[in-house]
C-alpha cells in the first residue's frame, strides 16, 4: 500500500489530461484528496460507494504525462447522484409531464482538483462530463447544485457554463457560527425547462433578490440595536455545514477549479 499522507503532486510542464470513471483502485487516493481539499470528513462508506458506483456516478481526471507510474493516478474528480424529479427540491423549477414518475435529475455532490493542477480547465471539463452524462439519459431533465452566495469565482464559473441561477436560499448554510445564503444553479438538458417564461423567471429572481435585501436590512438593523455594528470576516477554511440533513452542496472559494462538496 502506498503512503499518501506526504504525497505531493508535481505538475509536468506539458500535462496531458484525460478523464475516466473512478474505479476501486482509486479509493485510497480519492480519500486522500478529499481530506486535503475539504474541511468535512466523509464516512468511508461514501468513498466505497463512489469507487464501486453504488448510487453515485463519478469521473476522475488523470495526467498521462506524470512520471513514476502515476499516469493513471487521480488529480481531480467529480461525483454526482441521480435523483427523481418528484422527490427533489427543484420540482417547482421544472416543466415536465407530472404523470411520468421516471423523470430524473443529476445532483453534483463533490468536485475537486489538486492545487498543482489548477487553472488547466479541469473543473470545467469534469462538469462537462456530468452534463454529457445527463444528456444521454432520455428521462433526465437537469443538472443542479448549490453555491454559497459570496463565492463570486464559482458563480462566474457556472454562469460561464450556462447554468442558470434560479433561486436564492436564505440562511442555507451555517458556517463557523454564522448563516450564509446560497444560490441554486440549474443546467437544463433534454428539453427540460423552467415552468416560467423568461419574463416570469426574471420577475421571480427580482422578487427573491428584493426579499433578500429586506431580510439583510432587517437583520443589520436588529443587530445594530442589540450589539452595535460588526464587521463580518470570512475565512477560507472552516467547518461548512448546511442547516438541514437533506442533500446539499457547498462551494469553497478557490478560483476556477472550485470544490463543490455535499453533506450526505
Coordinates of C-alpha atoms in Angstrom, one line a residue:
X1 CA 0.0 0.0 0.0
X2 CA 1.3 3.4 -0.9
X3 CA 1.8 6.1 1.7
X4 CA -0.1 9.2 0.6
X5 CA 0.0 11.5 3.6
X6 CA 3.2 13.2 2.4
X7 CA 2.2 12.8 -1.3
X8 CA 2.9 15.9 -3.4
X9 CA 1.6 16.5 -6.9
X10 CA 4.2 18.0 -9.2
X11 CA 2.8 19.3 -12.4
X12 CA 4.6 18.3 -15.6
X13 CA 5.4 21.2 -17.9
X14 CA 3.1 19.7 -20.5
X15 CA 0.3 17.8 -18.8
X16 CA -1.9 15.5 -20.9
X17 CA -5.2 15.4 -19.1
X18 CA -7.7 12.7 -19.7
X19 CA -10.9 11.7 -18.0
X20 CA -12.3 8.3 -16.9
X21 CA -14.7 6.8 -14.4
X22 CA -13.4 6.4 -10.9
X23 CA -12.7 2.8 -10.1
X24 CA -12.0 0.7 -6.9
X25 CA -8.2 1.1 -7.3
X26 CA -8.7 4.9 -6.8
X27 CA -10.1 4.5 -3.3
X28 CA -7.0 5.5 -1.3
X29 CA -6.1 8.5 -3.4
X30 CA -9.8 9.6 -3.5
X31 CA -9.9 9.6 0.3
X32 CA -6.6 11.4 0.5
X33 CA -7.6 14.2 -2.0
X34 CA -11.0 14.8 -0.3
X35 CA -9.2 15.0 3.0
X36 CA -6.7 17.6 1.6
X37 CA -9.3 19.7 -0.2
X38 CA -12.3 19.7 2.1
X39 CA -12.9 20.6 5.8
X40 CA -15.7 18.0 6.0
X41 CA -14.7 14.4 6.7
X42 CA -16.8 11.8 4.9
X43 CA -17.7 8.4 6.1
X44 CA -15.6 5.7 4.4
X45 CA -18.9 4.3 3.0
X46 CA -19.2 7.3 0.8
X47 CA -15.9 6.6 -0.9
X48 CA -16.7 3.0 -1.3
X49 CA -20.0 3.9 -3.0
X50 CA -18.1 6.3 -5.3
X51 CA -15.4 3.8 -6.2
X52 CA -17.8 1.0 -6.8
X53 CA -20.5 3.1 -8.5
X54 CA -23.2 2.4 -5.9
X55 CA -25.9 5.1 -6.4
X56 CA -23.2 7.6 -7.3
X57 CA -21.7 8.4 -10.7
X58 CA -18.2 9.8 -10.9
X59 CA -15.4 10.9 -13.2
X60 CA -11.7 11.3 -12.5
X61 CA -9.0 13.4 -14.1
X62 CA -5.6 11.9 -14.7
X63 CA -2.4 13.3 -16.2
X64 CA -1.0 10.8 -18.7
X65 CA 2.4 12.5 -18.7
X66 CA 3.0 12.1 -14.9
X67 CA 6.2 10.1 -14.3
X68 CA 7.0 7.3 -11.8
X69 CA 3.9 5.2 -12.6
X70 CA 1.5 7.9 -11.7
X71 CA 0.0 8.5 -15.1
X72 CA -3.3 6.9 -14.0
X73 CA -3.5 8.5 -10.6
X74 CA -6.3 10.9 -9.8
X75 CA -5.6 14.6 -9.9
X76 CA -9.3 15.7 -9.9
X77 CA -12.8 14.3 -9.6
X78 CA -16.5 15.0 -9.7
X79 CA -19.2 12.9 -8.1
X80 CA -22.9 13.1 -8.6
X81 CA -26.2 11.3 -7.7
X82 CA -29.3 10.7 -9.8
X83 CA -32.5 11.8 -8.0
X84 CA -36.1 11.6 -9.1
X85 CA -37.6 14.9 -10.1
X86 CA -40.7 14.5 -8.0
X87 CA -38.5 13.9 -4.9
X88 CA -36.2 16.8 -5.5
X89 CA -36.2 20.3 -4.0
X90 CA -36.4 21.8 -7.5
X91 CA -39.6 20.1 -8.7
X92 CA -41.2 23.5 -8.9
X93 CA -38.5 24.8 -11.1
X94 CA -39.1 22.2 -13.8
X95 CA -41.7 21.9 -16.5
X96 CA -42.3 18.2 -17.2
X97 CA -45.1 15.6 -17.5
X98 CA -46.3 15.1 -13.9
X99 CA -47.9 11.8 -14.9
X100 CA -44.4 10.3 -15.6
X101 CA -42.7 9.0 -12.5
X102 CA -39.4 8.3 -14.2
X103 CA -38.3 12.0 -14.7
X104 CA -34.8 12.3 -13.2
X105 CA -32.1 14.9 -12.3
X106 CA -28.4 14.8 -11.7
X107 CA -27.2 16.5 -8.5
X108 CA -23.5 17.3 -8.2
X109 CA -22.1 16.1 -4.9
X110 CA -18.3 16.8 -4.9
X111 CA -15.9 18.4 -7.3
X112 CA -12.2 19.0 -6.6
X113 CA -8.8 19.4 -8.4
X114 CA -5.5 19.2 -6.6
X115 CA -3.8 22.5 -6.2
X116 CA -0.9 22.0 -8.5
X117 CA -3.3 21.3 -11.4
X118 CA -5.5 24.3 -11.0
X119 CA -6.2 26.7 -14.0
X120 CA -6.0 23.9 -16.6
X121 CA -9.7 24.0 -17.0
X122 CA -10.1 20.6 -15.3
X123 CA -13.1 21.5 -13.2
X124 CA -14.9 22.8 -16.3
X125 CA -14.2 19.6 -18.2
X126 CA -15.4 17.5 -15.2
X127 CA -18.6 19.4 -15.1
X128 CA -19.0 18.9 -18.9
X129 CA -18.7 15.2 -18.3
X130 CA -21.6 15.4 -15.9
X131 CA -23.7 17.4 -18.4
X132 CA -22.8 14.9 -21.2
X133 CA -23.8 12.0 -19.0
X134 CA -27.1 13.7 -18.0
X135 CA -27.8 14.4 -21.7
X136 CA -27.6 10.7 -22.6
X137 CA -30.3 9.9 -20.1
X138 CA -33.6 10.4 -22.0
X139 CA -35.5 10.8 -18.8
X140 CA -33.1 13.4 -17.3
X141 CA -34.2 17.0 -17.3
X142 CA -31.5 18.9 -15.5
X143 CA -28.2 19.0 -13.6
X144 CA -28.2 21.1 -10.4
X145 CA -26.1 22.2 -7.5
X146 CA -25.7 24.9 -4.8
X147 CA -23.2 27.7 -4.4
X148 CA -22.6 29.8 -1.3
X149 CA -23.5 33.4 -2.0
X150 CA -20.2 35.1 -1.5
X151 CA -18.2 32.8 -3.8
X152 CA -18.1 35.0 -6.8
X153 CA -15.5 32.9 -8.7
X154 CA -17.6 29.8 -8.5
X155 CA -20.7 31.8 -9.5
X156 CA -18.8 33.1 -12.5
X157 CA -17.7 29.6 -13.5
X158 CA -21.3 28.2 -13.5
X159 CA -22.7 31.2 -15.3
X160 CA -19.9 30.9 -17.9
X161 CA -21.0 27.3 -18.4
X162 CA -24.6 28.4 -19.0
X163 CA -26.0 27.3 -15.7
X164 CA -29.0 29.4 -14.6
X165 CA -29.2 30.9 -11.2
X166 CA -32.9 30.3 -10.3
X167 CA -33.2 30.8 -6.6
X168 CA -31.5 32.4 -3.6
X169 CA -31.9 30.3 -0.4
X170 CA -31.6 32.4 2.7
X171 CA -29.6 31.1 5.7
X172 CA -28.9 27.9 3.8
X173 CA -25.5 27.3 5.3
X174 CA -24.3 27.6 8.9
X175 CA -20.6 28.2 8.9
X176 CA -18.5 29.0 12.0
X177 CA -21.5 30.2 13.9
X178 CA -22.9 32.3 11.1
X179 CA -25.6 31.8 8.5
X180 CA -25.0 32.3 4.8
X181 CA -27.2 32.3 1.8
X182 CA -26.8 30.0 -1.2
X183 CA -27.7 30.2 -4.9
X184 CA -29.3 27.3 -6.7
X185 CA -27.9 26.7 -10.2
X186 CA -29.6 24.6 -12.8
X187 CA -28.5 23.4 -16.3
X188 CA -31.5 22.1 -18.3
X189 CA -31.0 19.1 -20.6
X190 CA -33.2 17.0 -23.0
X191 CA -35.9 19.7 -23.3
X192 CA -36.1 20.4 -19.6
X193 CA -37.0 23.9 -18.8
X194 CA -38.4 26.3 -16.2
X195 CA -42.1 26.3 -15.7
X196 CA -41.9 30.1 -16.1
X197 CA -41.5 32.1 -19.2
X198 CA -38.2 34.1 -19.5
X199 CA -40.0 37.2 -18.3
X200 CA -41.7 35.3 -15.4
X201 CA -38.3 33.9 -14.4
X202 CA -36.7 37.3 -14.3
X203 CA -39.6 38.6 -12.2
X204 CA -39.2 35.7 -9.8
X205 CA -35.5 36.3 -9.5
X206 CA -36.0 40.0 -8.8
X207 CA -38.6 39.1 -6.2
X208 CA -36.1 36.8 -4.4
X209 CA -33.4 39.5 -4.5
X210 CA -35.8 42.1 -3.1
X211 CA -36.7 39.7 -0.3
X212 CA -33.1 39.1 0.4
X213 CA -32.3 42.8 0.6
X214 CA -35.2 43.3 3.0
X215 CA -34.0 40.4 5.2
X216 CA -30.4 41.6 5.3
X217 CA -31.6 45.2 6.1
X218 CA -33.8 43.9 8.9
X219 CA -31.0 41.7 10.3
X220 CA -28.5 44.5 10.2
X221 CA -30.9 46.9 12.0
X222 CA -31.7 44.3 14.7
X223 CA -28.0 43.5 15.2
X224 CA -27.2 47.2 15.3
X225 CA -29.7 47.8 18.1
X226 CA -28.5 44.8 20.2
X227 CA -24.8 44.8 19.7
X228 CA -23.8 47.7 17.6
X229 CA -22.3 47.4 14.1
X230 CA -20.0 44.5 13.5
X231 CA -17.8 43.7 10.5
X232 CA -18.2 40.1 9.3
X233 CA -15.0 38.3 8.4
X234 CA -14.9 35.3 6.1
X235 CA -12.4 32.6 6.5
X236 CA -11.1 30.4 3.6
X237 CA -11.1 27.4 5.9
X238 CA -13.6 26.2 8.4
X239 CA -16.3 23.7 9.1
X240 CA -19.0 24.0 6.4
X241 CA -22.4 22.5 7.3
X242 CA -25.8 23.1 5.8
X243 CA -28.7 23.8 8.1
X244 CA -30.6 20.6 7.2
X245 CA -29.9 17.0 6.7
X246 CA -31.2 16.8 3.2
X247 CA -28.8 16.6 0.2
X248 CA -26.9 19.8 -0.1
X249 CA -23.6 21.0 -1.7
X250 CA -21.1 23.6 -0.6
X251 CA -18.6 25.5 -2.8
X252 CA -15.4 26.7 -1.2
X253 CA -13.5 29.6 -2.6
X254 CA -10.6 28.7 -4.8
X255 CA -10.8 30.1 -8.3
X256 CA -11.8 28.4 -11.5
X257 CA -11.4 24.9 -10.0
X258 CA -13.7 25.4 -7.0
X259 CA -14.6 22.5 -4.9
X260 CA -18.3 21.5 -4.5
X261 CA -19.0 19.2 -1.7
X262 CA -22.2 17.8 -0.2
X263 CA -23.3 16.8 3.2
X264 CA -24.8 13.3 2.7

